[in-house]
Amino acid sequence: MRALVQRVSSARVVVDGEVVGEIGPGLAVLLGITHTDGEKEAAYLADRCLGMRIFEDESGRMNRSLLETGGGILVISQFTLYGDPKSGRRPSFTAAARPEPARKLYDYFLEQLRKSPVAKVAGGRFGANMRCEFVNEGPVTLLVEA
């Protein structure tokens, strides 16, 4: 399981002209799921996202987590994180999990986040063609794997 995590001042996801998920300051997470992932990896990665100290403290150092800042988190399913562009001109997505098991783990990941005291947990629409808008703060972008 992979998460591309961005510290944002705002983020939102639009499907067919409708805003389906939106947050102010916090984290935008693009979540990729592979065949061998399960609930253990999803719980681990959710905990890592919540606990990463990538927000500035009073001294301007990245020393605070999302749990400490009171921000929101927006999670978007992103099977292309498991795309392999090494051969040919079209990437291979064979390492990405099939839609049904991936949807279950995506939902489980959101469920784990909702159990936390995070101010707001929002998601995209699994499998939809989404327009994602992020205002990356810093910029801070990290790849986290389980």
PDB file of C-alpha atoms in Angstrom:
ATOM      1  CA  MET A   1       0.000   0.000   0.000  1.00  0.00           C
ATOM      2  CA  ARG A   2       1.288   3.432  -0.924  1.00  0.00           C
ATOM      3  CA  ALA A   3       0.208   6.876   0.128  1.00  0.00           C
ATOM      4  CA  LEU A   4       1.388  10.044  -1.534  1.00  0.00           C
ATOM      5  CA  VAL A   5       0.827  12.553   1.269  1.00  0.00           C
ATOM      6  CA  GLN A   6       0.701  16.305   0.698  1.00  0.00           C
ATOM      7  CA  ARG A   7       0.470  18.997   3.338  1.00  0.00           C
ATOM      8  CA  VAL A   8      -2.210  21.358   2.012  1.00  0.00           C
ATOM      9  CA  SER A   9      -3.869  24.630   2.886  1.00  0.00           C
ATOM     10  CA  SER A  10      -6.954  23.310   1.056  1.00  0.00           C
ATOM     11  CA  ALA A  11      -8.013  20.399  -1.136  1.00  0.00           C
ATOM     12  CA  ARG A  12     -11.129  19.217  -2.874  1.00  0.00           C
ATOM     13  CA  VAL A  13     -12.398  16.586  -5.268  1.00  0.00           C
ATOM     14  CA  VAL A  14     -15.050  17.198  -7.916  1.00  0.00           C
ATOM     15  CA  VAL A  15     -17.026  14.523  -9.798  1.00  0.00           C
ATOM     16  CA  ASP A  16     -19.383  15.550 -12.609  1.00  0.00           C
ATOM     17  CA  GLY A  17     -19.363  19.158 -11.390  1.00  0.00           C
ATOM     18  CA  GLU A  18     -20.229  18.181  -7.796  1.00  0.00           C
ATOM     19  CA  VAL A  19     -17.808  18.634  -4.872  1.00  0.00           C
ATOM     20  CA  VAL A  20     -17.698  15.186  -3.225  1.00  0.00           C
ATOM     21  CA  GLY A  21     -14.894  15.858  -0.727  1.00  0.00           C
ATOM     22  CA  GLU A  22     -13.284  19.005   0.605  1.00  0.00           C
ATOM     23  CA  ILE A  23     -11.004  20.108   3.444  1.00  0.00           C
ATOM     24  CA  GLY A  24      -9.230  23.239   4.589  1.00  0.00           C
ATOM     25  CA  PRO A  25      -5.718  22.959   6.080  1.00  0.00           C
ATOM     26  CA  GLY A  26      -4.502  19.394   6.559  1.00  0.00           C
ATOM     27  CA  LEU A  27      -3.435  16.452   4.422  1.00  0.00           C
ATOM     28  CA  ALA A  28      -4.363  15.268   0.946  1.00  0.00           C
ATOM     29  CA  VAL A  29      -3.613  11.566   0.529  1.00  0.00           C
ATOM     30  CA  LEU A  30      -3.484   9.715  -2.788  1.00  0.00           C
ATOM     31  CA  LEU A  31      -3.874   6.036  -1.834  1.00  0.00           C
ATOM     32  CA  GLY A  32      -2.610   3.162  -3.986  1.00  0.00           C
ATOM     33  CA  ILE A  33      -3.421  -0.464  -3.170  1.00  0.00           C
ATOM     34  CA  THR A  34      -1.697  -3.592  -4.458  1.00  0.00           C
ATOM     35  CA  HIS A  35      -2.699  -7.290  -4.460  1.00  0.00           C
ATOM     36  CA  THR A  36      -0.960  -8.252  -1.230  1.00  0.00           C
ATOM     37  CA  ASP A  37      -2.425  -5.445   0.904  1.00  0.00           C
ATOM     38  CA  GLY A  38      -4.869  -6.107   3.699  1.00  0.00           C
ATOM     39  CA  GLU A  39      -6.388  -4.459   6.747  1.00  0.00           C
ATOM     40  CA  LYS A  40      -3.065  -4.611   8.599  1.00  0.00           C
ATOM     41  CA  GLU A  41      -1.362  -2.433   5.973  1.00  0.00           C
ATOM     42  CA  ALA A  42      -4.332  -0.060   5.797  1.00  0.00           C
ATOM     43  CA  ALA A  43      -4.405   0.443   9.589  1.00  0.00           C
ATOM     44  CA  TYR A  44      -0.635   0.957   9.688  1.00  0.00           C
ATOM     45  CA  LEU A  45      -0.687   3.517   6.884  1.00  0.00           C
ATOM     46  CA  ALA A  46      -3.649   5.405   8.383  1.00  0.00           C
ATOM     47  CA  ASP A  47      -1.768   5.643  11.671  1.00  0.00           C
ATOM     48  CA  ARG A  48       1.379   6.862   9.885  1.00  0.00           C
ATOM     49  CA  CYS A  49      -0.564   9.586   8.054  1.00  0.00           C
ATOM     50  CA  LEU A  50      -2.165  10.779  11.276  1.00  0.00           C
ATOM     51  CA  GLY A  51       1.091  10.789  13.221  1.00  0.00           C
ATOM     52  CA  MET A  52       3.584  12.219  10.709  1.00  0.00           C
ATOM     53  CA  ARG A  53       5.136  15.361  12.137  1.00  0.00           C
ATOM     54  CA  ILE A  54       5.086  17.523   9.013  1.00  0.00           C
ATOM     55  CA  PHE A  55       3.304  20.628  10.294  1.00  0.00           C
ATOM     56  CA  GLU A  56       5.215  23.574  11.666  1.00  0.00           C
ATOM     57  CA  ASP A  57       5.445  24.343  15.377  1.00  0.00           C
ATOM     58  CA  GLU A  58       5.898  27.786  16.956  1.00  0.00           C
ATOM     59  CA  SER A  59       9.562  27.772  15.885  1.00  0.00           C
ATOM     60  CA  GLY A  60       8.751  27.054  12.235  1.00  0.00           C
ATOM     61  CA  ARG A  61      10.073  23.463  12.410  1.00  0.00           C
ATOM     62  CA  MET A  62       8.128  20.493  11.075  1.00  0.00           C
ATOM     63  CA  ASN A  63       7.333  19.042  14.472  1.00  0.00           C
ATOM     64  CA  ARG A  64       3.529  18.692  14.710  1.00  0.00           C
ATOM     65  CA  SER A  65       1.161  16.016  13.422  1.00  0.00           C
ATOM     66  CA  LEU A  66      -2.307  16.308  11.968  1.00  0.00           C
ATOM     67  CA  LEU A  67      -3.661  15.141  15.321  1.00  0.00           C
ATOM     68  CA  GLU A  68      -1.999  18.144  16.960  1.00  0.00           C
ATOM     69  CA  THR A  69      -3.000  20.754  14.390  1.00  0.00           C
ATOM     70  CA  GLY A  70      -6.690  19.896  14.177  1.00  0.00           C
ATOM     71  CA  GLY A  71      -6.693  19.851  10.378  1.00  0.00           C
ATOM     72  CA  GLY A  72      -8.622  17.656   7.973  1.00  0.00           C
ATOM     73  CA  ILE A  73      -7.646  14.782   5.707  1.00  0.00           C
ATOM     74  CA  LEU A  74      -8.860  14.079   2.169  1.00  0.00           C
ATOM     75  CA  VAL A  75      -8.203  10.586   0.759  1.00  0.00           C
ATOM     76  CA  ILE A  76      -8.422   9.780  -2.945  1.00  0.00           C
ATOM     77  CA  SER A  77      -8.022   6.301  -4.427  1.00  0.00           C
ATOM     78  CA  GLN A  78      -5.156   6.315  -6.925  1.00  0.00           C
ATOM     79  CA  PHE A  79      -4.428   2.993  -8.637  1.00  0.00           C
ATOM     80  CA  THR A  80      -1.835   4.706 -10.853  1.00  0.00           C
ATOM     81  CA  LEU A  81       0.556   4.814  -7.871  1.00  0.00           C
ATOM     82  CA  TYR A  82       1.191   1.191  -8.839  1.00  0.00           C
ATOM     83  CA  GLY A  83       1.708   1.998 -12.518  1.00  0.00           C
ATOM     84  CA  ASP A  84       4.938   0.763 -14.078  1.00  0.00           C
ATOM     85  CA  PRO A  85       6.130   2.851 -17.049  1.00  0.00           C
ATOM     86  CA  LYS A  86       9.368   0.917 -17.616  1.00  0.00           C
ATOM     87  CA  SER A  87       8.421  -0.951 -20.769  1.00  0.00           C
ATOM     88  CA  GLY A  88       6.751   0.471 -23.836  1.00  0.00           C
ATOM     89  CA  ARG A  89       4.877   3.757 -23.944  1.00  0.00           C
ATOM     90  CA  ARG A  90       1.806   2.712 -21.961  1.00  0.00           C
ATOM     91  CA  PRO A  91       2.249   2.029 -18.231  1.00  0.00           C
ATOM     92  CA  SER A  92       1.342  -1.385 -16.878  1.00  0.00           C
ATOM     93  CA  PHE A  93      -1.063  -1.446 -13.938  1.00  0.00           C
ATOM     94  CA  THR A  94      -0.824  -5.158 -13.144  1.00  0.00           C
ATOM     95  CA  ALA A  95       0.578  -4.392  -9.667  1.00  0.00           C
ATOM     96  CA  ALA A  96      -2.575  -2.453  -8.719  1.00  0.00           C
ATOM     97  CA  ALA A  97      -5.253  -4.382  -6.839  1.00  0.00           C
ATOM     98  CA  ARG A  98      -8.488  -5.258  -8.644  1.00  0.00           C
ATOM     99  CA  PRO A  99     -11.330  -2.782  -8.034  1.00  0.00           C
ATOM    100  CA  GLU A 100     -13.455  -4.753  -5.547  1.00  0.00           C
ATOM    101  CA  PRO A 101     -10.718  -5.648  -3.024  1.00  0.00           C
ATOM    102  CA  ALA A 102      -9.199  -2.176  -3.465  1.00  0.00           C
ATOM    103  CA  ARG A 103     -12.561  -0.520  -2.734  1.00  0.00           C
ATOM    104  CA  LYS A 104     -12.901  -2.523   0.498  1.00  0.00           C
ATOM    105  CA  LEU A 105      -9.434  -1.481   1.672  1.00  0.00           C
ATOM    106  CA  TYR A 106     -10.021   2.142   0.668  1.00  0.00           C
ATOM    107  CA  ASP A 107     -13.218   2.143   2.750  1.00  0.00           C
ATOM    108  CA  TYR A 108     -11.391   0.443   5.629  1.00  0.00           C
ATOM    109  CA  PHE A 109      -8.626   3.068   5.464  1.00  0.00           C
ATOM    110  CA  LEU A 110     -11.234   5.866   5.719  1.00  0.00           C
ATOM    111  CA  GLU A 111     -12.913   4.007   8.589  1.00  0.00           C
ATOM    112  CA  GLN A 112      -9.622   3.910  10.507  1.00  0.00           C
ATOM    113  CA  LEU A 113      -9.159   7.652  10.023  1.00  0.00           C
ATOM    114  CA  ARG A 114     -12.732   8.355  11.176  1.00  0.00           C
ATOM    115  CA  LYS A 115     -11.989   6.596  14.474  1.00  0.00           C
ATOM    116  CA  SER A 116      -9.387   9.285  15.202  1.00  0.00           C
ATOM    117  CA  PRO A 117     -10.067  12.751  16.608  1.00  0.00           C
ATOM    118  CA  VAL A 118      -9.213  14.403  13.261  1.00  0.00           C
ATOM    119  CA  ALA A 119     -11.421  17.437  12.591  1.00  0.00           C
ATOM    120  CA  LYS A 120     -12.649  16.231   9.188  1.00  0.00           C
ATOM    121  CA  VAL A 121     -12.174  13.087   7.099  1.00  0.00           C
ATOM    122  CA  ALA A 122     -13.276  13.325   3.467  1.00  0.00           C
ATOM    123  CA  GLY A 123     -12.913  11.057   0.470  1.00  0.00           C
ATOM    124  CA  GLY A 124     -13.252  11.037  -3.261  1.00  0.00           C
ATOM    125  CA  ARG A 125     -15.558   8.686  -5.150  1.00  0.00           C
ATOM    126  CA  PHE A 126     -13.886   5.333  -5.707  1.00  0.00           C
ATOM    127  CA  GLY A 127     -13.500   4.469  -9.404  1.00  0.00           C
ATOM    128  CA  ALA A 128     -14.884   7.775 -10.651  1.00  0.00           C
ATOM    129  CA  ASN A 129     -13.181  10.221 -12.975  1.00  0.00           C
ATOM    130  CA  MET A 130     -12.264  12.896 -10.443  1.00  0.00           C
ATOM    131  CA  ARG A 131     -10.904  16.413 -10.716  1.00  0.00           C
ATOM    132  CA  CYS A 132      -8.563  16.859  -7.762  1.00  0.00           C
ATOM    133  CA  GLU A 133      -7.495  20.280  -6.567  1.00  0.00           C
ATOM    134  CA  PHE A 134      -4.702  20.680  -4.006  1.00  0.00           C
ATOM    135  CA  VAL A 135      -2.989  23.774  -2.686  1.00  0.00           C
ATOM    136  CA  ASN A 136       0.245  22.159  -1.522  1.00  0.00           C
ATOM    137  CA  GLU A 137       1.687  23.967   1.482  1.00  0.00           C
ATOM    138  CA  GLY A 138       5.462  24.155   1.724  1.00  0.00           C
ATOM    139  CA  PRO A 139       5.499  22.313  -0.613  1.00  0.00           C
ATOM    140  CA  VAL A 140       5.579  19.129   1.447  1.00  0.00           C
ATOM    141  CA  THR A 141       4.964  15.835  -0.358  1.00  0.00           C
ATOM    142  CA  LEU A 142       5.984  12.413   0.978  1.00  0.00           C
ATOM    143  CA  LEU A 143       5.617   8.850  -0.262  1.00  0.00           C
ATOM    144  CA  VAL A 144       4.735   6.473   2.580  1.00  0.00           C
ATOM    145  CA  GLU A 145       4.548   2.693   2.106  1.00  0.00           C
ATOM    146  CA  ALA A 146       3.262  -0.162   4.219  1.00  0.00           C
TER     147      ALA A 146
END
